[in-house]
Amino acid sequence: GYFGEMSILTDELRSATTIAATHCHLLTLEGAAFRDLIRHVPDISFAIFRVVTKRLRAAEHIAQGI
């Protein structure tokens, strides 16, 4: 999964901290590296936009009590 994608897209500080429940591999990207990645592999941006859109819709439903 992804996390921190909204802050990297908006160039803002992260709004939450994540703790892994099990052993995992983690890849971190600074803003410049992320922009370089989507410049070379544009399909990645669509995958991230889908994740962001789903999270925003879920947050909207929670706010509306749906």
XYZ file of C-alpha atoms in Angstrom:
66
model
C 0.000 0.000 0.000
C 0.866 3.617 -0.141
C 1.040 6.219 2.566
C 2.346 9.745 2.611
C 1.336 10.234 -1.006
C -0.879 13.229 -0.309
C 1.917 15.101 1.443
C 4.385 14.397 -1.355
C 1.861 15.572 -3.961
C 1.074 18.776 -2.058
C 4.641 19.321 -0.768
C 3.297 19.554 2.795
C 4.205 17.807 6.020
C 2.679 14.373 6.644
C -0.478 14.443 8.735
C -0.033 11.004 10.332
C 2.530 8.437 11.414
C 2.397 4.793 10.349
C 3.635 1.816 12.341
C 4.020 -1.587 10.669
C 2.201 -4.447 12.417
C 4.471 -7.042 10.793
C 7.893 -7.155 9.182
C 7.851 -5.315 5.870
C 10.024 -3.703 3.250
C 9.767 0.040 3.041
C 10.690 2.361 0.201
C 10.954 6.048 0.937
C 11.106 8.755 -1.697
C 11.859 12.409 -1.275
C 9.817 14.841 -3.387
C 12.462 15.276 -6.111
C 12.928 11.497 -6.478
C 9.160 11.004 -6.644
C 8.780 13.651 -9.359
C 11.627 12.047 -11.309
C 9.952 8.643 -10.975
C 6.583 9.798 -12.326
C 8.353 11.638 -15.142
C 9.948 8.347 -16.233
C 7.030 6.024 -15.332
C 3.833 8.091 -15.767
C 1.492 5.145 -15.053
C 2.595 5.264 -11.412
C 0.908 8.654 -11.034
C -2.437 7.166 -12.091
C -2.141 4.408 -9.478
C -1.375 6.977 -6.781
C -4.203 9.265 -7.921
C -6.610 6.311 -7.585
C -5.442 5.714 -4.011
C -5.783 9.414 -3.137
C -9.249 9.598 -4.707
C -10.460 6.531 -2.772
C -9.140 7.965 0.498
C -10.757 11.341 -0.127
C -14.096 9.695 -0.960
C -13.901 7.529 2.158
C -13.127 10.579 4.304
C -16.047 12.426 2.741
C -18.399 9.542 3.497
C -17.177 9.409 7.094
C -17.700 13.164 7.463
C -21.218 12.827 6.058
C -21.995 9.819 8.253
C -22.545 7.520 5.273
